[in-house]
Amino acid sequence: MPRLAVMVTEMRARVRRSRCLADKRGVPVGQASHVQDIVAEVERQGLRDVVLVGHSYSGIPVGQAAERIGDRLARVVFVDSSVPTDGESFVSAWPDGGAAVKASIAESGGFWPRAPAAHYDGQGLTDEQIARLVRGATPHPGATLTEPAVLSGPLGELPATYILCVMPGAEPDDAEPDDDVAELLTSKRWQLVKMDTGHWPMFSQPREPARILLNAAEE
């Protein structure tokens, strides 16, 4: 068993501070702020052999941070997440180009509103788990979703594991990675792991992602 230290980069405080930053400077916290938070924590702690983990949206800043920490990185793990594409934002590939999200952000003072409980239906979660997610959620800084990612090289050159979560009985198109992830998986440095669960495996099946992360740390 490898000796591991688990570090969690806290971004919720960034959400709380971002209102003040926006009021004082007219510039809301963006995606680059999240990337820098991760890089700064790795450097501040003097960490080596780092396994960075990103779930959902956070795959985008984590992927960029993985590139920037250089030889400190051991592996990056994307948990059913988006992946960064240079020059593209989180909402760029959405069918409407992110128009609905941008409208919601504009109506909510620069933040993407917290998701209601119904958002988590059909994800293999218990009522208690859904209540915990809703209770702990905070509004998401809108600029993080609309700012473009910045990469200096191919993401496929990084050692990576992609965890694809697929609910049993899902439609065939939903049971395979998106095109951008599928292309990255052609790299010899990328691995695909599938889980039979919904988008929140750390709640619905916590032992399995823990096992995958331990394996990533051993590679």
GROMACS .gro file of C-alpha atoms in nm:
model
  219
    1MET     CA    1   0.000   0.000   0.000
    2PRO     CA    2   0.155   0.333  -0.102
    3ARG     CA    3   0.186   0.612   0.150
    4LEU     CA    4  -0.066   0.874   0.044
    5ALA     CA    5  -0.160   1.224   0.151
    6VAL     CA    6  -0.497   1.350   0.031
    7MET     CA    7  -0.515   1.724  -0.032
    8VAL     CA    8  -0.842   1.899  -0.114
    9THR     CA    9  -0.816   2.236  -0.282
   10GLU     CA   10  -1.097   2.441  -0.130
   11MET     CA   11  -1.274   2.650  -0.393
   12ARG     CA   12  -1.596   2.727  -0.210
   13ALA     CA   13  -1.430   3.015  -0.028
   14ARG     CA   14  -1.339   3.147  -0.371
   15VAL     CA   15  -1.711   3.152  -0.451
   16ARG     CA   16  -1.787   3.354  -0.139
   17ARG     CA   17  -1.504   3.601  -0.205
   18SER     CA   18  -1.590   3.644  -0.571
   19ARG     CA   19  -1.883   3.875  -0.500
   20CYS     CA   20  -1.647   4.114  -0.322
   21LEU     CA   21  -1.390   4.089  -0.601
   22ALA     CA   22  -1.654   4.158  -0.863
   23ASP     CA   23  -1.788   4.456  -0.668
   24LYS     CA   24  -1.443   4.609  -0.609
   25ARG     CA   25  -1.273   4.539  -0.939
   26GLY     CA   26  -1.556   4.469  -1.180
   27VAL     CA   27  -1.390   4.137  -1.266
   28PRO     CA   28  -1.554   3.813  -1.141
   29VAL     CA   29  -1.353   3.507  -1.045
   30GLY     CA   30  -1.295   3.300  -1.356
   31GLN     CA   31  -1.167   2.963  -1.465
   32ALA     CA   32  -0.806   3.083  -1.453
   33SER     CA   33  -0.855   3.154  -1.082
   34HIS     CA   34  -0.945   2.791  -1.021
   35VAL     CA   35  -0.644   2.670  -1.222
   36GLN     CA   36  -0.414   2.895  -1.021
   37ASP     CA   37  -0.569   2.778  -0.692
   38ILE     CA   38  -0.469   2.420  -0.772
   39VAL     CA   39  -0.120   2.503  -0.897
   40ALA     CA   40  -0.053   2.732  -0.600
   41GLU     CA   41  -0.155   2.464  -0.350
   42VAL     CA   42   0.073   2.205  -0.508
   43GLU     CA   43   0.363   2.449  -0.505
   44ARG     CA   44   0.291   2.582  -0.155
   45GLN     CA   45   0.293   2.230  -0.013
   46GLY     CA   46   0.601   2.131  -0.212
   47LEU     CA   47   0.416   1.824  -0.338
   48ARG     CA   48   0.562   1.561  -0.571
   49ASP     CA   49   0.412   1.252  -0.738
   50VAL     CA   50   0.078   1.431  -0.741
   51VAL     CA   51  -0.245   1.265  -0.857
   52LEU     CA   52  -0.486   1.542  -0.952
   53VAL     CA   53  -0.857   1.452  -0.958
   54GLY     CA   54  -1.135   1.646  -1.127
   55HIS     CA   55  -1.507   1.567  -1.135
   56SER     CA   56  -1.763   1.723  -1.370
   57TYR     CA   57  -1.672   2.090  -1.443
   58SER     CA   58  -1.352   2.066  -1.239
   59GLY     CA   59  -1.193   1.841  -1.500
   60ILE     CA   60  -1.132   2.160  -1.701
   61PRO     CA   61  -0.922   2.349  -1.444
   62VAL     CA   62  -0.762   2.026  -1.320
   63GLY     CA   63  -0.652   1.932  -1.672
   64GLN     CA   64  -0.489   2.272  -1.718
   65ALA     CA   65  -0.325   2.259  -1.374
   66ALA     CA   66  -0.191   1.909  -1.449
   67GLU     CA   67  -0.003   2.050  -1.746
   68ARG     CA   68   0.134   2.343  -1.548
   69ILE     CA   69   0.277   2.152  -1.252
   70GLY     CA   70   0.514   1.968  -1.486
   71ASP     CA   71   0.718   1.687  -1.335
   72ARG     CA   72   0.533   1.713  -1.005
   73LEU     CA   73   0.246   1.526  -1.172
   74ALA     CA   74   0.213   1.149  -1.140
   75ARG     CA   75  -0.129   1.118  -1.300
   76VAL     CA   76  -0.450   1.308  -1.360
   77VAL     CA   77  -0.787   1.140  -1.304
   78PHE     CA   78  -1.101   1.274  -1.470
   79VAL     CA   79  -1.416   1.152  -1.293
   80ASP     CA   80  -1.705   1.165  -1.542
   81SER     CA   81  -1.585   1.513  -1.622
   82SER     CA   82  -1.538   1.764  -1.893
   83VAL     CA   83  -1.184   1.792  -2.029
   84PRO     CA   84  -1.015   2.116  -2.135
   85THR     CA   85  -0.974   2.208  -2.500
   86ASP     CA   86  -0.750   2.501  -2.578
   87GLY     CA   87  -0.958   2.807  -2.663
   88GLU     CA   88  -1.289   2.642  -2.565
   89SER     CA   89  -1.500   2.696  -2.254
   90PHE     CA   90  -1.710   2.459  -2.044
   91VAL     CA   91  -2.023   2.556  -2.237
   92SER     CA   92  -1.870   2.584  -2.586
   93ALA     CA   93  -1.981   2.237  -2.694
   94TRP     CA   94  -2.335   2.263  -2.557
   95PRO     CA   95  -2.608   2.244  -2.825
   96ASP     CA   96  -2.703   2.610  -2.782
   97GLY     CA   97  -2.344   2.724  -2.735
   98GLY     CA   98  -2.420   2.785  -2.370
   99ALA     CA   99  -2.684   3.051  -2.438
  100ALA     CA  100  -2.923   2.922  -2.171
  101VAL     CA  101  -2.649   2.897  -1.909
  102LYS     CA  102  -2.521   3.246  -1.992
  103ALA     CA  103  -2.874   3.385  -1.959
  104SER     CA  104  -2.914   3.213  -1.622
  105ILE     CA  105  -2.581   3.355  -1.506
  106ALA     CA  106  -2.681   3.704  -1.614
  107GLU     CA  107  -3.012   3.675  -1.426
  108SER     CA  108  -2.835   3.553  -1.111
  109GLY     CA  109  -2.579   3.825  -1.058
  110GLY     CA  110  -2.293   3.651  -1.235
  111PHE     CA  111  -2.344   3.309  -1.078
  112TRP     CA  112  -2.482   2.977  -1.202
  113PRO     CA  113  -2.759   2.897  -0.952
  114ARG     CA  114  -2.751   2.591  -0.730
  115ALA     CA  115  -2.921   2.286  -0.880
  116PRO     CA  116  -3.252   2.175  -0.724
  117ALA     CA  117  -3.300   1.826  -0.579
  118ALA     CA  118  -3.470   1.707  -0.899
  119HIS     CA  119  -3.143   1.761  -1.085
  120TYR     CA  120  -2.997   1.457  -0.909
  121ASP     CA  121  -3.280   1.216  -0.990
  122GLY     CA  122  -3.187   0.902  -1.183
  123GLN     CA  123  -2.823   0.908  -1.071
  124GLY     CA  124  -2.832   0.613  -0.833
  125LEU     CA  125  -2.843   0.835  -0.524
  126THR     CA  126  -3.045   0.792  -0.206
  127ASP     CA  127  -3.273   1.070  -0.079
  128GLU     CA  128  -3.023   1.132   0.201
  129GLN     CA  129  -2.735   1.168  -0.046
  130ILE     CA  130  -2.936   1.408  -0.261
  131ALA     CA  131  -3.024   1.615   0.045
  132ARG     CA  132  -2.656   1.632   0.139
  133LEU     CA  133  -2.561   1.751  -0.209
  134VAL     CA  134  -2.831   2.017  -0.212
  135ARG     CA  135  -2.744   2.131   0.139
  136GLY     CA  136  -2.373   2.166   0.061
  137ALA     CA  137  -2.408   2.329  -0.281
  138THR     CA  138  -2.310   2.690  -0.348
  139PRO     CA  139  -2.370   2.915  -0.650
  140HIS     CA  140  -2.100   2.866  -0.916
  141PRO     CA  141  -1.903   3.169  -1.044
  142GLY     CA  142  -2.036   3.217  -1.395
  143ALA     CA  143  -1.712   3.329  -1.558
  144THR     CA  144  -1.555   2.989  -1.484
  145LEU     CA  145  -1.803   2.835  -1.728
  146THR     CA  146  -1.755   3.084  -2.009
  147GLU     CA  147  -1.381   3.155  -2.001
  148PRO     CA  148  -1.176   2.954  -2.255
  149ALA     CA  149  -0.923   2.698  -2.139
  150VAL     CA  150  -0.555   2.761  -2.207
  151LEU     CA  151  -0.327   2.467  -2.289
  152SER     CA  152   0.030   2.486  -2.416
  153GLY     CA  153   0.045   2.128  -2.545
  154PRO     CA  154  -0.166   1.821  -2.627
  155LEU     CA  155  -0.365   1.695  -2.329
  156GLY     CA  156  -0.314   1.341  -2.455
  157GLU     CA  157   0.053   1.361  -2.357
  158LEU     CA  158  -0.035   1.367  -1.987
  159PRO     CA  159  -0.068   1.036  -1.797
  160ALA     CA  160  -0.441   1.014  -1.735
  161THR     CA  161  -0.731   0.793  -1.628
  162TYR     CA  162  -1.085   0.874  -1.737
  163ILE     CA  163  -1.369   0.733  -1.526
  164LEU     CA  164  -1.689   0.711  -1.731
  165CYS     CA  165  -2.005   0.669  -1.524
  166VAL     CA  166  -2.292   0.495  -1.700
  167MET     CA  167  -2.621   0.405  -1.536
  168PRO     CA  168  -2.741   0.051  -1.618
  169GLY     CA  169  -2.990   0.063  -1.904
  170ALA     CA  170  -2.849   0.387  -2.047
  171GLU     CA  171  -2.889   0.461  -2.417
  172PRO     CA  172  -2.594   0.335  -2.629
  173ASP     CA  173  -2.477   0.689  -2.709
  174ASP     CA  174  -2.462   0.766  -2.337
  175ALA     CA  175  -2.259   0.454  -2.264
  176GLU     CA  176  -1.953   0.573  -2.456
  177PRO     CA  177  -1.719   0.869  -2.402
  178ASP     CA  178  -1.786   1.198  -2.578
  179ASP     CA  179  -1.589   1.256  -2.897
  180ASP     CA  180  -1.324   1.474  -2.732
  181VAL     CA  181  -1.259   1.216  -2.461
  182ALA     CA  182  -1.265   0.929  -2.713
  183GLU     CA  183  -0.993   1.102  -2.913
  184LEU     CA  184  -0.779   1.150  -2.602
  185LEU     CA  185  -0.821   0.782  -2.517
  186THR     CA  186  -0.637   0.690  -2.836
  187SER     CA  187  -0.323   0.807  -2.657
  188LYS     CA  188  -0.117   0.530  -2.497
  189ARG     CA  189  -0.094   0.745  -2.185
  190TRP     CA  190  -0.470   0.749  -2.125
  191GLN     CA  191  -0.681   0.474  -1.968
  192LEU     CA  192  -1.059   0.431  -1.956
  193VAL     CA  193  -1.243   0.288  -1.656
  194LYS     CA  194  -1.621   0.244  -1.664
  195MET     CA  195  -1.848   0.245  -1.360
  196ASP     CA  196  -2.209   0.126  -1.352
  197THR     CA  197  -2.347   0.426  -1.170
  198GLY     CA  198  -2.452   0.787  -1.215
  199HIS     CA  199  -2.260   1.113  -1.226
  200TRP     CA  200  -2.182   1.118  -0.852
  201PRO     CA  201  -1.983   0.796  -0.788
  202MET     CA  202  -1.817   0.938  -0.476
  203PHE     CA  203  -2.163   0.918  -0.318
  204SER     CA  204  -2.332   0.627  -0.495
  205GLN     CA  205  -2.032   0.387  -0.502
  206PRO     CA  206  -1.751   0.546  -0.298
  207ARG     CA  207  -1.533   0.234  -0.266
  208GLU     CA  208  -1.483   0.193  -0.641
  209PRO     CA  209  -1.347   0.543  -0.718
  210ALA     CA  210  -1.127   0.511  -0.408
  211ARG     CA  211  -0.984   0.186  -0.549
  212ILE     CA  212  -0.925   0.351  -0.888
  213LEU     CA  213  -0.745   0.643  -0.726
  214LEU     CA  214  -0.521   0.410  -0.525
  215ASN     CA  215  -0.432   0.227  -0.846
  216ALA     CA  216  -0.353   0.560  -1.012
  217ALA     CA  217  -0.120   0.649  -0.724
  218GLU     CA  218   0.063   0.318  -0.764
  219GLU     CA  219   0.128   0.356  -1.138
   0.00000   0.00000   0.00000
